[in-house]
Each structure stands twice: as C-alpha cells, then as structure tokens.
C-alpha positions as a Markdown table, in Angstrom:
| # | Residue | x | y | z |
|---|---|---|---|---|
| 1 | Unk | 11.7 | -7.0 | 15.1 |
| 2 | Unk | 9.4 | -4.1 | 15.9 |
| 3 | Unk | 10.3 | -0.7 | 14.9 |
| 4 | Unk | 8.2 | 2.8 | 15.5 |
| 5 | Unk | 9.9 | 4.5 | 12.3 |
| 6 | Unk | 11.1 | 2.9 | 9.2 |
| 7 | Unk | 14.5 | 1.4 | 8.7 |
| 8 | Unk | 16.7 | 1.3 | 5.9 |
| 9 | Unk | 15.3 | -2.4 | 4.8 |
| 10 | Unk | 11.7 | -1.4 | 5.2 |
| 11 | Unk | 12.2 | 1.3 | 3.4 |
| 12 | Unk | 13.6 | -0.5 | 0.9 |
| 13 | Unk | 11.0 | -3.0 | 0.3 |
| 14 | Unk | 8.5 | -0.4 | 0.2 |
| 15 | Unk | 10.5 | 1.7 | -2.4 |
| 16 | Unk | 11.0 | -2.2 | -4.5 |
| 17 | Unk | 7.4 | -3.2 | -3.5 |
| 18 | Unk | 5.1 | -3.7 | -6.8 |
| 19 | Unk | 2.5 | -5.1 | -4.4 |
| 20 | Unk | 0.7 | -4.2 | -0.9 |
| 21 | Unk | -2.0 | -6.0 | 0.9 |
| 22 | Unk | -4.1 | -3.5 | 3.0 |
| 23 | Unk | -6.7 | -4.5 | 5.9 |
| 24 | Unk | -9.4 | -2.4 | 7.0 |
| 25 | Unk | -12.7 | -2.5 | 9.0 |
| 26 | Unk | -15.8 | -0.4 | 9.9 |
| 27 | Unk | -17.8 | -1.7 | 13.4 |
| 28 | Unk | -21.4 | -1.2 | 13.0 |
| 29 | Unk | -24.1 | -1.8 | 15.7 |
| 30 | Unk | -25.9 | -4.5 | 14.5 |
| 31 | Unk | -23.4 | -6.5 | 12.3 |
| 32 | Unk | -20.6 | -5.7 | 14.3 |
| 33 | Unk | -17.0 | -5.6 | 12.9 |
| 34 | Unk | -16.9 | -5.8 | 8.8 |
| 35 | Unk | -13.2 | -6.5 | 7.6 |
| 36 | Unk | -12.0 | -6.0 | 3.8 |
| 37 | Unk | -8.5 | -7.1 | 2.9 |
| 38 | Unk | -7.7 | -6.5 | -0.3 |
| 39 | Unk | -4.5 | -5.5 | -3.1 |
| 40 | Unk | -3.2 | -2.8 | -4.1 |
| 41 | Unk | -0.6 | -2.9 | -6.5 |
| 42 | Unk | 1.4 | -1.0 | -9.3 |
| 43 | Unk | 5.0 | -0.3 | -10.6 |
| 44 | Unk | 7.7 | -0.8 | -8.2 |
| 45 | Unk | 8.1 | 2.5 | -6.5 |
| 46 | Unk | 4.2 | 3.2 | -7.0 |
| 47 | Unk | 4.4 | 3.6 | -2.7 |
| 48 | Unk | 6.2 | 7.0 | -1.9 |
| 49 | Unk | 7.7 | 7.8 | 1.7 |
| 50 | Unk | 8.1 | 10.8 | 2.6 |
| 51 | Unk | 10.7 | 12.1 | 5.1 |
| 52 | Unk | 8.6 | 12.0 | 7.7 |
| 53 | Unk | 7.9 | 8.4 | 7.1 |
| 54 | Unk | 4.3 | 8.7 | 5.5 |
| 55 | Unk | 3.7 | 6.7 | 2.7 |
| 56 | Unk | 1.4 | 8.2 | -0.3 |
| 57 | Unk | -0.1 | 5.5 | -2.4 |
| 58 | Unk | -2.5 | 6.2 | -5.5 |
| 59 | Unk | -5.5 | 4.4 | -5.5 |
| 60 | Unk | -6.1 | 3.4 | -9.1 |
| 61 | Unk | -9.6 | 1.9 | -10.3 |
| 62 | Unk | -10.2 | -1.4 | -9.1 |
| 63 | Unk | -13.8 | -3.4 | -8.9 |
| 64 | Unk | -15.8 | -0.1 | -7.8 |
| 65 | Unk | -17.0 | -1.9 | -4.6 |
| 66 | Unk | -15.0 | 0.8 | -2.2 |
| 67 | Unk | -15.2 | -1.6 | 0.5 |
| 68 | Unk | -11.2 | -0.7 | 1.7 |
| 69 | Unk | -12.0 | 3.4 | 0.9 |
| 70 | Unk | -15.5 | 3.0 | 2.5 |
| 71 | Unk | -13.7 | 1.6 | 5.2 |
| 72 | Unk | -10.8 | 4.3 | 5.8 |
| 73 | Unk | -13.1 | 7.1 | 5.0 |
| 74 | Unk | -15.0 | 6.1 | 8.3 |
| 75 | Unk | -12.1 | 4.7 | 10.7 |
| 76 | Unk | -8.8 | 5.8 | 9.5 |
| 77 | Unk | -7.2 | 2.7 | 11.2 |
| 78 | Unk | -5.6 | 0.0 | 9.0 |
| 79 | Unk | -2.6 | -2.4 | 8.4 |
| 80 | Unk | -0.5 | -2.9 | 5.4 |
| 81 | Unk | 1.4 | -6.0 | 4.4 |
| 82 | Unk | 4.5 | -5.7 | 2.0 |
| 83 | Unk | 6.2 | -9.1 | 0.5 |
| 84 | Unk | 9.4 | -10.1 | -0.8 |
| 85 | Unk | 8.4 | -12.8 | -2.4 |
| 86 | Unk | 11.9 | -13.6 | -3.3 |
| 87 | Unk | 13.1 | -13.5 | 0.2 |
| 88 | Unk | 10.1 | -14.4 | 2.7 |
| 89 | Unk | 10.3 | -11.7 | 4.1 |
| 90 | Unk | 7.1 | -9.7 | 5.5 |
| 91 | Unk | 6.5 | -6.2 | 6.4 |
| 92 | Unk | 3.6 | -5.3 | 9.0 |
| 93 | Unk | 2.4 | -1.7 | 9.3 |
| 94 | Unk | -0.6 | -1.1 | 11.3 |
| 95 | Unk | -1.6 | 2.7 | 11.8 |
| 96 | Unk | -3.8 | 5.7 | 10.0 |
| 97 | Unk | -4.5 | 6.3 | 6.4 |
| 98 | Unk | -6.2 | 9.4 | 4.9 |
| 99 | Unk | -8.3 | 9.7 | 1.7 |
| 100 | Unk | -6.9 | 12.6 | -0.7 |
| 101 | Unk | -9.7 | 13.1 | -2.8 |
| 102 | Unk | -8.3 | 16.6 | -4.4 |
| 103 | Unk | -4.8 | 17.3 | -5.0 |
| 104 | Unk | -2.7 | 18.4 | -7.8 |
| 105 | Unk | -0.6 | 14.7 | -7.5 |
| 106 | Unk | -3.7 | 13.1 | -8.7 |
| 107 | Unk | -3.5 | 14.3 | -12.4 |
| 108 | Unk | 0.3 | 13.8 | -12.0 |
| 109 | Unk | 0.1 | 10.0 | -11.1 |
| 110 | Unk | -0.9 | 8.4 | -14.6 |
| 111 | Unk | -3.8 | 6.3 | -13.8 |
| 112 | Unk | -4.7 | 7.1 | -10.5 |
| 113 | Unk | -8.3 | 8.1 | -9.1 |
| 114 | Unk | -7.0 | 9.6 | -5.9 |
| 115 | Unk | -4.1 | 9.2 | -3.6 |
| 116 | Unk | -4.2 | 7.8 | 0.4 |
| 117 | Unk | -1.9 | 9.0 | 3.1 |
| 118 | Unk | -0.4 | 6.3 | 5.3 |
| 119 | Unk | 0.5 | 6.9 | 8.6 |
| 120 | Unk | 2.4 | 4.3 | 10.3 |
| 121 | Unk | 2.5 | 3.8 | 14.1 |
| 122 | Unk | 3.9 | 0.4 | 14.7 |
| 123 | Unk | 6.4 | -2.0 | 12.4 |
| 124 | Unk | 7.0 | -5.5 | 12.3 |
| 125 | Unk | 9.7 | -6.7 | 10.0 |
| 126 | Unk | 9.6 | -10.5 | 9.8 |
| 127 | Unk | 12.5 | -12.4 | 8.0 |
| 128 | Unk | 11.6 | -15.4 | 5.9 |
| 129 | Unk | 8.5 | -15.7 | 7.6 |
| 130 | Unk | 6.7 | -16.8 | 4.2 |
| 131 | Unk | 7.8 | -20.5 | 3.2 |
| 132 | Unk | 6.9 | -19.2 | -0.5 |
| 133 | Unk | 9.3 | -18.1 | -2.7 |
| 134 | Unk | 8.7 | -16.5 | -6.2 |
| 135 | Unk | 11.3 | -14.7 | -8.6 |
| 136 | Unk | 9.8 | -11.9 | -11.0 |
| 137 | Unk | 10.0 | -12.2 | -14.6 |
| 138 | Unk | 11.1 | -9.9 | -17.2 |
| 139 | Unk | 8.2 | -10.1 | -19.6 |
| 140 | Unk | 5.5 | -10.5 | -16.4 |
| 141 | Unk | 4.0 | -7.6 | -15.7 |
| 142 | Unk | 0.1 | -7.2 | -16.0 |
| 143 | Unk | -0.4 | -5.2 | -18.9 |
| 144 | Unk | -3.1 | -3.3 | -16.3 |
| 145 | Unk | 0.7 | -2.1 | -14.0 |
| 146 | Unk | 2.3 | -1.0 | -17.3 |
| 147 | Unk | -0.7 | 1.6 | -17.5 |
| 148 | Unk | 0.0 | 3.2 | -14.3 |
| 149 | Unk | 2.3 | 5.9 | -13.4 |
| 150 | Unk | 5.3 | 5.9 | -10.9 |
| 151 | Unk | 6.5 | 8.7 | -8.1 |
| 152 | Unk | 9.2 | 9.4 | -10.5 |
| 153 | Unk | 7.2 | 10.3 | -13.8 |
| 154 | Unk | 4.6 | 12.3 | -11.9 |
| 155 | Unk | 7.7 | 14.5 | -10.3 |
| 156 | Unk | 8.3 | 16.0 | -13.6 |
C-alpha cells in the first residue's frame, strides 16, 4: 500500500521501531552517484513524529565517517527503512531530511550529537515482505542503546 501521510500502523512501528536503515547519495561529476546505507538505531521511541508527520531523529556518534550526514547536508533527498522483525513487515519512506546542528533538543536527548528532520513524501507499507523473523529479548539490548536518551526523558 502507498500512502502520502502516515497511518496509524506506520506510525506505530516508527513509535516501536529501535532500529532504522537510511539511504542517501551525493552525484558528483566525475564519479557519478555515491550511495551510503547505513543504521541508525536507539531505544524504542528514539524516532519522534510530530503532528505534521515529520519525524526528528538524534544522530548519536557512530564511526565519524559522515558519509549519510555528508550526504544529506548536500542533497537533502533520502529513504528510510523501518522493520518489524517480528512481523515482516517493512516500512519505506523516501523524501527530505534536514541536519539540526543547533537546537536546545540536542542537550536534551542523552547521547545525541545533533538531531535530523525527516520529511516524508511518499509511503510504502509492505506486509510480511521479509521472510525473516526475529523476537527481541529481555536482557538484549546493546549496552551502547541503554546510553542513549528517548523523546520521553528529554521532554522533561
């Protein structure tokens, strides 16, 4: 199914999402189109949507390569994938993201460097459409998530 907003399930995945893959490229003139994929990931709920839609996500300190910020700083356009591993299903959000570099949300996000703005313009919601299936467990969190802050804490 393609949607131009968020539904109630997409939203939902996002809100229960502890993961996100996001895609990004630059074109340049004489090596032509450079494409990073790469994680992003946190405590569930570490993806806010606002009312309007736009997801905020802290960036938190990765592998200092800023090939994905590199990337969005000079072509906004990207796509965002959100799994439920339990389920199969996927989420597909292709659209703009915007680099907050300054804002009063960055202190109040344990952990994170900055915060990116994401802008969706088109939705696919595929069902089962991973053959994978994977249930969490209690004690399996990366002791690198349990550092990090959620929307919730940093409200307060």
């Amino acid at each position: 199914r393609e949607f131009d907003q968020l539904d109630d399930r997409a939203r939902a995945m996002i809100a229960g999402a502890d993961t996100l893959f996001v895609a990004s490229y630059v074109d340049d003139a004489t090596r032509g189109r450079m494409v990073d994929v790469s994680h992003r990931g946190g405590r569930p709920g570490f993806v806010r949507i606002g009312a309007d839609g736009v997801l905020t996500i802290p960036d938190f300190s990765g592998n200092r390569f800023f090939n994905t910020l590199g990337n969005l700083l000079a072509n906004p356009k990207a796509g965002l994938l959100f799994v439920d591993f339990e389920t199969g299903d996927l989420l597909q959000l292709t659209g703009d993201a915007e680099i907050i570099l300054d804002s009063p949300e960055i202190v109040s996000f344990q952990g994170a460097e900055r915060l990116w703005h994401f802008h969706p313009r088109r939705i696919l919601y595929r069902p089962e459409a991973l053959p994978l299936r994977w249930r969490f467990q209690q004690d399996g969190w990366s002791p690198q998530s349990l550092r990090t802050g959620t929307w919730d804490h940093a409200g307060r």
